[in-house]
Tab-separated table of C-alpha atoms and ligand atoms in Angstrom:
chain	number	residue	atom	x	y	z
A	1	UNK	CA	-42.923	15.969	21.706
A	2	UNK	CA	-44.786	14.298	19.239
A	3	UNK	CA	-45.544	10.435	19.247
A	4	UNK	CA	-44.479	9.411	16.054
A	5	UNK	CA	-43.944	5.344	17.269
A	6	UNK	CA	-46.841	3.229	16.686
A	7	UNK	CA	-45.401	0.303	18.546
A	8	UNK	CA	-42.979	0.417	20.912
A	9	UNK	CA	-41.216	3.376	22.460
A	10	UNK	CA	-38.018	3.767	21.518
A	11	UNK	CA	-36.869	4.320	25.103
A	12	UNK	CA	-37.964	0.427	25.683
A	13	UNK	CA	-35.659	-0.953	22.811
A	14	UNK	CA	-32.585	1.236	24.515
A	15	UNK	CA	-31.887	3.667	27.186
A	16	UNK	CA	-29.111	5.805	28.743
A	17	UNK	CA	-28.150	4.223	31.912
A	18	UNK	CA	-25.317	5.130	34.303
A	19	UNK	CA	-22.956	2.118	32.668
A	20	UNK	CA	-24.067	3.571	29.000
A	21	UNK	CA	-26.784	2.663	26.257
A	22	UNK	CA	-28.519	-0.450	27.650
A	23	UNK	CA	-30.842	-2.495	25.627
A	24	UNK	CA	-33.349	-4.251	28.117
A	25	UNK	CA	-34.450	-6.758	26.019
A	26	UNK	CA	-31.505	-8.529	24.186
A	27	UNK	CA	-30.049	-7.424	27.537
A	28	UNK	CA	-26.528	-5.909	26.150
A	29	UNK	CA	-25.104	-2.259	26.560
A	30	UNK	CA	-23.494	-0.299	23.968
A	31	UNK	CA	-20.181	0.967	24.528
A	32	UNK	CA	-20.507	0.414	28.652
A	33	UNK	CA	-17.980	2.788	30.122
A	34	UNK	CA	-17.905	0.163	33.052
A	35	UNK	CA	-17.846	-4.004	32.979
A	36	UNK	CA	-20.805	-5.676	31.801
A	37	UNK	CA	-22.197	-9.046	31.101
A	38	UNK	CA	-22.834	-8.420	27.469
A	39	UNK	CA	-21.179	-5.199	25.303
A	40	UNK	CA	-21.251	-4.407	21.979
A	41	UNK	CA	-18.341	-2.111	21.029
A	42	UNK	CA	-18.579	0.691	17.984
A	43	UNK	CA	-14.513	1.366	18.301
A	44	UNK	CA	-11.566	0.795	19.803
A	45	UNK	CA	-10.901	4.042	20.844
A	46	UNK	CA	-10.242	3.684	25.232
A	47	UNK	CA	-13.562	5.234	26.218
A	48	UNK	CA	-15.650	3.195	23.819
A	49	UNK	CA	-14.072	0.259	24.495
A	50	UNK	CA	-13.115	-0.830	27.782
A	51	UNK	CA	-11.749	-4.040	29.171
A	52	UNK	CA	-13.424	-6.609	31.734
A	53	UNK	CA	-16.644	-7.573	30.326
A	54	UNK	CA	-18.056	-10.711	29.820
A	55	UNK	CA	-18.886	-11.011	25.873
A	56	UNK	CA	-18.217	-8.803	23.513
A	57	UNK	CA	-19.818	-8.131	20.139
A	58	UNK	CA	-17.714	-6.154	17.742
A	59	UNK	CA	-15.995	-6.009	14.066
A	60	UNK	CA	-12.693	-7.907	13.860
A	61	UNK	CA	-10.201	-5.195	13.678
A	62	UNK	CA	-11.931	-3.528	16.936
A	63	UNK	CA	-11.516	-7.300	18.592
A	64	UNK	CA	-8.124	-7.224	17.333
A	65	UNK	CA	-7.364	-3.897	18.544
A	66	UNK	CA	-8.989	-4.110	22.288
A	67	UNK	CA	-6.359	-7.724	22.474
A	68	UNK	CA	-3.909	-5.434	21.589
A	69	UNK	CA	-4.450	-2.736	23.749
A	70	UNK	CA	-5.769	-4.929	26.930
A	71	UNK	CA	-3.747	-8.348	26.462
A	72	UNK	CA	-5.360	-11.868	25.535
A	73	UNK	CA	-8.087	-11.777	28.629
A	74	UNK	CA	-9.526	-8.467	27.657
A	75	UNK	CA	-13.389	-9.776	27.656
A	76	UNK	CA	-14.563	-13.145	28.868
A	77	UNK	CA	-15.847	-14.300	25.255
A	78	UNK	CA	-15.823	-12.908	21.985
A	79	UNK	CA	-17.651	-12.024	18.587
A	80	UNK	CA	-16.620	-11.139	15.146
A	81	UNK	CA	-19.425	-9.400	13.283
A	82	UNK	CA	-18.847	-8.595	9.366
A	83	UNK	CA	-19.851	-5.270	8.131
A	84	UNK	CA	-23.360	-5.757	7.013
A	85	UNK	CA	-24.179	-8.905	8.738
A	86	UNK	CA	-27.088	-9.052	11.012
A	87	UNK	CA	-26.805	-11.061	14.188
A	88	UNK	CA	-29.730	-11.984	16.637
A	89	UNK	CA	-29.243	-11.009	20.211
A	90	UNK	CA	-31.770	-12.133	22.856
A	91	UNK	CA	-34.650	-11.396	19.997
A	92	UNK	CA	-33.279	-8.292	19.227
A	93	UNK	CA	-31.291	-8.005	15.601
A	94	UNK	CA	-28.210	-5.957	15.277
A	95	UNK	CA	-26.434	-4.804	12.365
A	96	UNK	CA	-22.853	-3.098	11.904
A	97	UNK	CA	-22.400	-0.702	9.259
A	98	UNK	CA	-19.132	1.239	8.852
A	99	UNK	CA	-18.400	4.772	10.431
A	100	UNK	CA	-15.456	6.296	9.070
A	101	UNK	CA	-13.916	7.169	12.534
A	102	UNK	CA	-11.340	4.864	12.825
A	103	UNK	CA	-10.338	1.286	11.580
A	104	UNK	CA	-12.996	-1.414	12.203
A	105	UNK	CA	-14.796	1.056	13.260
A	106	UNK	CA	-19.446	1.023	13.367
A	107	UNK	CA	-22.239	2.506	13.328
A	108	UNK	CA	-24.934	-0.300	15.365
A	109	UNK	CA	-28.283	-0.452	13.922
A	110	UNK	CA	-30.797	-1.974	17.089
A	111	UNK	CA	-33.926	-3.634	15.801
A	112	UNK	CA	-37.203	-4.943	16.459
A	113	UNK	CA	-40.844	-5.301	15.544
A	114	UNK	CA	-40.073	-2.492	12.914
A	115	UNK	CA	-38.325	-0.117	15.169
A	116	UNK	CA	-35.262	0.545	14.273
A	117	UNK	CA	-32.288	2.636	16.279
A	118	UNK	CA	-29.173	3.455	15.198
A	119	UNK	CA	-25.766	4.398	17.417
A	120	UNK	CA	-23.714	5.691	15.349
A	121	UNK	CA	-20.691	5.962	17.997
A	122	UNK	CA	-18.055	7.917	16.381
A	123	UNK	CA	-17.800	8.920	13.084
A	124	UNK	CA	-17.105	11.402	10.520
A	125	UNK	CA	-17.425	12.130	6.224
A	126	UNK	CA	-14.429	13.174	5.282
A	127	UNK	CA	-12.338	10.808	2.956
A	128	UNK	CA	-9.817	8.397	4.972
A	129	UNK	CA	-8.027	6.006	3.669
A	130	UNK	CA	-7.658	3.694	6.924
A	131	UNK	CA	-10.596	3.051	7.045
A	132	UNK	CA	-13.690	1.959	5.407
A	133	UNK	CA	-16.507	5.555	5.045
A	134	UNK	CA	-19.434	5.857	6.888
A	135	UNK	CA	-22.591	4.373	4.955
A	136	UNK	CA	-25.509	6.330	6.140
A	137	UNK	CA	-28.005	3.857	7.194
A	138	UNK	CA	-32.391	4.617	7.590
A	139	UNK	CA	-33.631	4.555	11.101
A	140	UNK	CA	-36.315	5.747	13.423
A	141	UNK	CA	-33.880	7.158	15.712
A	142	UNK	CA	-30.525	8.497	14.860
A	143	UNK	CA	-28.132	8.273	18.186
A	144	UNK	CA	-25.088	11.038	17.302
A	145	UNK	CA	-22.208	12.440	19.122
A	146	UNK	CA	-21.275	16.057	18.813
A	147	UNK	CA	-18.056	16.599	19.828
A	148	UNK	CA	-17.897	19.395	17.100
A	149	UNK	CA	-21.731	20.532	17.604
A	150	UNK	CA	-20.980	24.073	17.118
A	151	UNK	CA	-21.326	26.403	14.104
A	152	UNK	CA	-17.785	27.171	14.674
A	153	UNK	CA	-16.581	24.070	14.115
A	154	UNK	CA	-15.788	23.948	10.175
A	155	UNK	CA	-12.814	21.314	9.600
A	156	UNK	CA	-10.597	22.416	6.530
A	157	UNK	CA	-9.001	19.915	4.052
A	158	UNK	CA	-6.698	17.309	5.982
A	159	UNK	CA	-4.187	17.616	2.613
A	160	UNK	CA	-4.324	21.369	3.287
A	161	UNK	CA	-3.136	21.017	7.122
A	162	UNK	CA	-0.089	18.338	6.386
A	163	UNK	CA	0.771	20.968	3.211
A	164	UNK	CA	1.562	23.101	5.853
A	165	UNK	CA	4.053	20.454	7.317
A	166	UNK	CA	5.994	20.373	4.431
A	167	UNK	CA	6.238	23.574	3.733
A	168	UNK	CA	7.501	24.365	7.396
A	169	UNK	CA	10.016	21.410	7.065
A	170	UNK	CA	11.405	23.159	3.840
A	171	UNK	CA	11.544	26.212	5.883
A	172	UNK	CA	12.990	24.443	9.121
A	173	UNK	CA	15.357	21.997	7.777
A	174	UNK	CA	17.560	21.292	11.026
A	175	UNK	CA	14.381	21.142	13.039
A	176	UNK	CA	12.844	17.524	14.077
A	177	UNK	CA	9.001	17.902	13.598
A	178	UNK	CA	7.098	16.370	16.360
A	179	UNK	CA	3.681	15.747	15.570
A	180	UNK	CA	1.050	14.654	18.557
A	181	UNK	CA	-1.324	12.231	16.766
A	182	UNK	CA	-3.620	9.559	19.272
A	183	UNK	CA	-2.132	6.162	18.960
A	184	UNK	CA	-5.242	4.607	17.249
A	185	UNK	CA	-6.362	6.416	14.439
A	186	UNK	CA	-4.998	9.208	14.178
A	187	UNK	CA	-1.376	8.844	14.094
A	188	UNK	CA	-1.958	6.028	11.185
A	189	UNK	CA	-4.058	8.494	9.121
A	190	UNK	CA	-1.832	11.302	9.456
A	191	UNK	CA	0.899	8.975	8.238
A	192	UNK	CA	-0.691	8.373	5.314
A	193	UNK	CA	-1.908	11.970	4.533
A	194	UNK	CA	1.655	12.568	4.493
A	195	UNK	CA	2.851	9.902	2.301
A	196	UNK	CA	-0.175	10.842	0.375
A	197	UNK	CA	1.546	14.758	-0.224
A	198	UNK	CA	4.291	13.152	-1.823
A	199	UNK	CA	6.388	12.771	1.235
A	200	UNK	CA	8.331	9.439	1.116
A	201	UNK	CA	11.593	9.895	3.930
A	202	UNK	CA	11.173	7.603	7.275
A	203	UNK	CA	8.761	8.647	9.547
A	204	UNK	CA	10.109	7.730	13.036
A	205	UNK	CA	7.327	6.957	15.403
A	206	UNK	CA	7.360	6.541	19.662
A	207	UNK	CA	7.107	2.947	20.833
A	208	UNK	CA	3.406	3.211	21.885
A	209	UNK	CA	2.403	3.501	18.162
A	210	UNK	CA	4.541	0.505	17.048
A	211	UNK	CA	1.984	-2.210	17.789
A	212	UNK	CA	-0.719	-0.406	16.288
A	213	UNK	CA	0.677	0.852	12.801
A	214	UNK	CA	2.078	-2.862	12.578
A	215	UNK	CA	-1.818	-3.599	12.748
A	216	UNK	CA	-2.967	-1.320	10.157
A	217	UNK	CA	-0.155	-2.283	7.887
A	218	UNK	CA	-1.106	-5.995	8.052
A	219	UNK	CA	-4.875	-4.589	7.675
A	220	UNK	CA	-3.415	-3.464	3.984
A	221	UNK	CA	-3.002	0.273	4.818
A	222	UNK	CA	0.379	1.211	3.282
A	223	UNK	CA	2.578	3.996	5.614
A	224	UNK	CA	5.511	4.052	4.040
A	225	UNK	CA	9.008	3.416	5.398
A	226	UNK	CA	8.097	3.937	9.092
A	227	UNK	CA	10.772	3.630	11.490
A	228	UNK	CA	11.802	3.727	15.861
A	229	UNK	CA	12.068	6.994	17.462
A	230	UNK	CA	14.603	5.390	19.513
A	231	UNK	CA	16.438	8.580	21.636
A	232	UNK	CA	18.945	6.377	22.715
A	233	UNK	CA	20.858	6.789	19.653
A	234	UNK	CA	25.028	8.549	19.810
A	235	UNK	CA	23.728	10.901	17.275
A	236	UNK	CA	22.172	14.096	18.594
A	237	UNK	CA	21.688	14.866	14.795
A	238	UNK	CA	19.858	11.556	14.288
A	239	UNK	CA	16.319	12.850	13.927
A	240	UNK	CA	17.403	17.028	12.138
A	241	UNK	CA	14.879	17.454	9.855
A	242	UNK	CA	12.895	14.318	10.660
A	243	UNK	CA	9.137	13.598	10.817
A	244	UNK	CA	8.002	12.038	14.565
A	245	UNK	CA	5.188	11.079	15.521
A	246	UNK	CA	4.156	10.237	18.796
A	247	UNK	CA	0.886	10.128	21.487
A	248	UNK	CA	-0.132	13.476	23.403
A	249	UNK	CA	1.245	11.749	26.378
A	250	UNK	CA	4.424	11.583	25.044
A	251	UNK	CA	4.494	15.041	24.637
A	252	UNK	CA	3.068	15.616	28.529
A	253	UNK	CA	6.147	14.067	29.794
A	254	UNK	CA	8.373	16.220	27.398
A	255	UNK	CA	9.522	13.529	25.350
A	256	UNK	CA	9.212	15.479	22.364
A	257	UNK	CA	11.358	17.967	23.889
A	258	UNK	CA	13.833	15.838	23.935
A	259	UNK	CA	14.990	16.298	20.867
A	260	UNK	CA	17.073	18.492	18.654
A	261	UNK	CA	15.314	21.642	18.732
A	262	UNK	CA	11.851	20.374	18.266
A	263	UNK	CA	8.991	22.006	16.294
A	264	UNK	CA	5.642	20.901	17.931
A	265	UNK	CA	3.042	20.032	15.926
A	266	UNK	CA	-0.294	18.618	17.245
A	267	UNK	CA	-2.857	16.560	14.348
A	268	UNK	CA	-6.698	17.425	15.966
A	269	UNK	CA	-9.505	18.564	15.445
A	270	UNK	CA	-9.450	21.064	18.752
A	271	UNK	CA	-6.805	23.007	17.018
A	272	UNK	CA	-9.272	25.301	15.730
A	273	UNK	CA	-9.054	26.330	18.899
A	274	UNK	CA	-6.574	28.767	19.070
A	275	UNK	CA	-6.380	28.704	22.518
A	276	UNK	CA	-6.068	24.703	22.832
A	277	UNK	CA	-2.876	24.949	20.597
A	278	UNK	CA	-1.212	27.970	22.906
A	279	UNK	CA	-1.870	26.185	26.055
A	280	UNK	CA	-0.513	22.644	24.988
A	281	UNK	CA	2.873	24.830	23.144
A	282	UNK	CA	2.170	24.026	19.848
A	283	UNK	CA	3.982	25.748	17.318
A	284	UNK	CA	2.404	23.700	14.372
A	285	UNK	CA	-1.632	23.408	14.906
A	286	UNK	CA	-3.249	20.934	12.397
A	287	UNK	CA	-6.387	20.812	12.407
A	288	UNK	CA	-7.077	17.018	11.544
A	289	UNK	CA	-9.989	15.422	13.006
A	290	UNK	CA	-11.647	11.820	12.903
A	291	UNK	CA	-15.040	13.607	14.021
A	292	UNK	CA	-17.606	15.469	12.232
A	293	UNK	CA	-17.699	19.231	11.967
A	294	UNK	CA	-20.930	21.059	12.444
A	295	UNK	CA	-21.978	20.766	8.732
A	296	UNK	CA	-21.305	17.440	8.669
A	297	UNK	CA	-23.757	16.277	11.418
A	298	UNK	CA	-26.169	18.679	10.055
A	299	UNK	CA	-25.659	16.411	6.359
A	300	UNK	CA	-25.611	13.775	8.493
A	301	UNK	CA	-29.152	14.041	10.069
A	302	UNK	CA	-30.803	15.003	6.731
A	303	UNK	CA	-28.985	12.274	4.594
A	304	UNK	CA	-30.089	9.406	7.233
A	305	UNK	CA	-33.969	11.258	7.890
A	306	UNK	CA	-34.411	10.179	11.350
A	307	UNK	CA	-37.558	10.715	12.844
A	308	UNK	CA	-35.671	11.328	16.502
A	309	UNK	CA	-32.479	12.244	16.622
A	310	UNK	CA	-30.572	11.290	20.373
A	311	UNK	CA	-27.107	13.045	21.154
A	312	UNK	CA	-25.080	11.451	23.217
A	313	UNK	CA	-21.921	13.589	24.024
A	314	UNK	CA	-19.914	16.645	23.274
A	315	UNK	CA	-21.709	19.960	22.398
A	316	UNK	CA	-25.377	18.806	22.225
A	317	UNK	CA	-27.939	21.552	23.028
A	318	UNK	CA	-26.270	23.658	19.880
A	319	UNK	CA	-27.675	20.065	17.528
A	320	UNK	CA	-30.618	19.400	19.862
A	321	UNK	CA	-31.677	22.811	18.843
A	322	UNK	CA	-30.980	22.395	15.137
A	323	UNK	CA	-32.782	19.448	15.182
A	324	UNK	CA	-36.259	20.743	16.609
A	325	UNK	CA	-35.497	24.087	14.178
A	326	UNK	CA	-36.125	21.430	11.601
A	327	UNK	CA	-39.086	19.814	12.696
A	328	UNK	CA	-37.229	16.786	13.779
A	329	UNK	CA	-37.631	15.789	17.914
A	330	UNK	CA	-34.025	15.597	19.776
A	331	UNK	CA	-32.950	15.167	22.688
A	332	UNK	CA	-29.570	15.351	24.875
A	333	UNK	CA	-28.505	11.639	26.993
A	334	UNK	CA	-25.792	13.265	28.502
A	335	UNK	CA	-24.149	10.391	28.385
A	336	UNK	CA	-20.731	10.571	31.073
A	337	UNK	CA	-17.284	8.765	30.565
A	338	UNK	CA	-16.822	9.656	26.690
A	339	UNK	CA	-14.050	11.641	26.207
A	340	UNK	CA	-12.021	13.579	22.935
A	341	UNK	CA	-9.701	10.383	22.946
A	342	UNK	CA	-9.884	10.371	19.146
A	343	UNK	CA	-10.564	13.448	18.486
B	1	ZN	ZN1	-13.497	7.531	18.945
C-alpha cells in the first residue's frame, strides 16, 4: 500500500478496536458497541447507539431518540452538536455533517494536524423526507459501511415499491395490509412515502412505533392521520382494508396474524432477496432501504475522493476490491456488533 500521509498515520488518529472505532488521542470511540467513558454516536439506530456510557457526543434528535429508547439515565452526561459545528475533543476537532440514514442522523469528520477522517456511519442518497440528505464531505480517509456492497444490490424507486401497495389494496379491499417497517426510521419514512402517493386514510400503527412517530411529528415531519393498532377492539372488521404498520418483531410473535386475513408486507432493503421475503412469509416484498445500493457507494467514494477508503461492515471485500480497481487503497475493519437494524 502506498504511503500517501505525510504526517501522521491515519491508524494513530483512529483504530478498530474490539469496543469499535477508538480515537487514542481525544480518547473517545465511535459508535462503541459496548460502554465507554466517552462515545460519539452517528444514529440512533440500537447497534450504533447503545446505552451505559459515560458522555455522549451526538446531534439532538439522536440524544432525543437514545432518552427515548433507553429512559432519562441512558449516558452519564450529554452533548448536543449542530450540523456543521465543530467541537474540540481532547485536541482533536470533530465535525457532524448529515447522512441521510435516518433522523438526526451523521456522518463524523475526525481531525487533526491536517488529517482528516471521516465515519460516515450509516447512510444512503436517495431522497427522504425525514430526514436531512447526506452532504458529501472531503477527507483523507473515507470510513463506509456496505451493507449493500454487492453489484446485485440495485434499490428501485421507494414511490415505485409503495405504488405497489396501493394497487394491491385496490385489489384486496377486505384485506388489512401489514407492513414490517423498523421502529426508527423506517416505519416513519414509509409513512410518508405513502401519504406522499396520495394516500390520506388512517394508518394504524403497533404501540412500539407510537413514541417515535410522535417524535418525528414534533421534529416537523407530517404523517398524516396516524392512528392505534389497538386489537382489543369488538370489531373483527375494525382494521378490513386498513394500512398497519408495525416492527419485524411484531410480526415474529404473529401479531400481524392476528388480524383479519392479513396481507404481509415487509418495507427493506433485503427484499431483493427473494429468498429473505419467502422465508419471513411475505406476501408483499418492498424493497425500501435507508442504506446505499452498490452504485451508490461506488458515487459515493468518487463524489467524496478519498485517498483511503475503510469499510467497516456488511459486504466489504466486493468494495475493498472496487476500491483498489480504482487506484484508491481500502481496506476491510471487520468491525463486529453492527447489525441490518435499519436496514
Ligand atoms: Zn442504521
Amino acid at each position: 500500500m502506498r504511503t500517501i500521509f505525510e504526517g501522521m498515520k491515519p491508524e494513530a488518529l483512529l483504530h478498530p478496536t474490539p469496543a469499535g472505532l477508538f480515537c487514542p488521542i481525544g480518547r473517545f470511540h465511535v459508535d462503541p458497541v459496548r460502554p465507554v467513558e466517552r462515545a460519539l454516536i452517528t444514529h440512533g439506530h440500537s447497534d450504533h447507539a447503545r446505552a451505559g456510557h459515560g458522555k455522549v457526543l451526538a446531534t439532538r434528535q439522536t440524544l432525543d431518540i437514545m432518552r427515548i429508547r433507553y429512559g432519562e439515565d441512558f449516558c452519564g452526561s450529554e452533548q448536543a452538536v449542530e450540523f456543521g459545528e465543530r467541537v474540540e475533543v481532547n485536541g482533536v476537532t470533530v465535525c457532524f455533517h448529515p447522512a441521510g440514514h435516518v433522523l438526526g442522523s451523521a456522518q463524523i469528520l475526525i481531525q487533526k494536524d491536517g488529517l482528516r477522517i471521516n465515519v460516515s456511519g450509516d447512510y444512503k442518497r436517495d431522497t427522504d423526507p425525514t430526514c436531512a440528505s447526506f452532504e458529501p464531505v472531503a477527507c483523507d480517509v473515507f470510513i463506509t459501511e456496505a451493507t449493500f456492497g454487492l453489484p446485485v444490490f440495485h434499490h428501485p424507486d421507494p414511490k415505485g415499491e409503495i405504488g405497489k401497495l396501493l394497487t394491491s389494496l385496490k385489489q384486496f379491499p377486505e384485506r388489512s395490509h401489514m407492513i414490517g417497517a423498523y421502529a426508527l426510521g423506517k416505519a416513519q419514512r414509509v409513512i410518508r412515502l405513502i401519504r406522499d402517493c396520495g394516500y390520506h386514510e388512517p394508518i394504524y400503527i403497533h404501540g412500539a412505533l407510537a413514541r417515535l412517530c410522535d417524535y418525528y411529528r414534533e421534529q416537523g415531519i407530517e404523517l398524516g392521520d396516524i392512528r392505534p393498532a389497538t386489537l382489543e377492539k369488538k370489531d373483527p372488521d375494525a382494521f378490513k382494508g386498513a394500512v398497519v404498520v408495525g416492527p419485524p418483531s411484531a410480526f415474529q410473535d404473529r401479531w400481524a396474524r392476528r388480524f383479519n386475513e392479513p396481507l404481509i408486507a415487509f418495507a427493506s432493503g433485503w427484499m431483493m432477496v427473494r429468498q429473505r421475503a419467502k422465508q419471513g412469509g411475505v406476501e408483499l416484498p418492498l424493497v425500501i432501504s435507508d442504506h446505499c445500493d452498490w452504485p451508490e457507494l461506488l458515487e459515493t467514494i468518487k463524489e467524496v475522493g478519498p485517498s483511503e477508503v475503510w469499510v467497516t461492515h456488511g459486504r466489504e471485500e466486493a468494495l475493498v476490491r472496487w476500491c483498489e480497481l480504482q487506484g484508491i487503497p481500502a481496506r476491510p475493519l471487520h468491525l463486529v456488533g453492527y447489525e441490518d437494524e435499519g436496514d
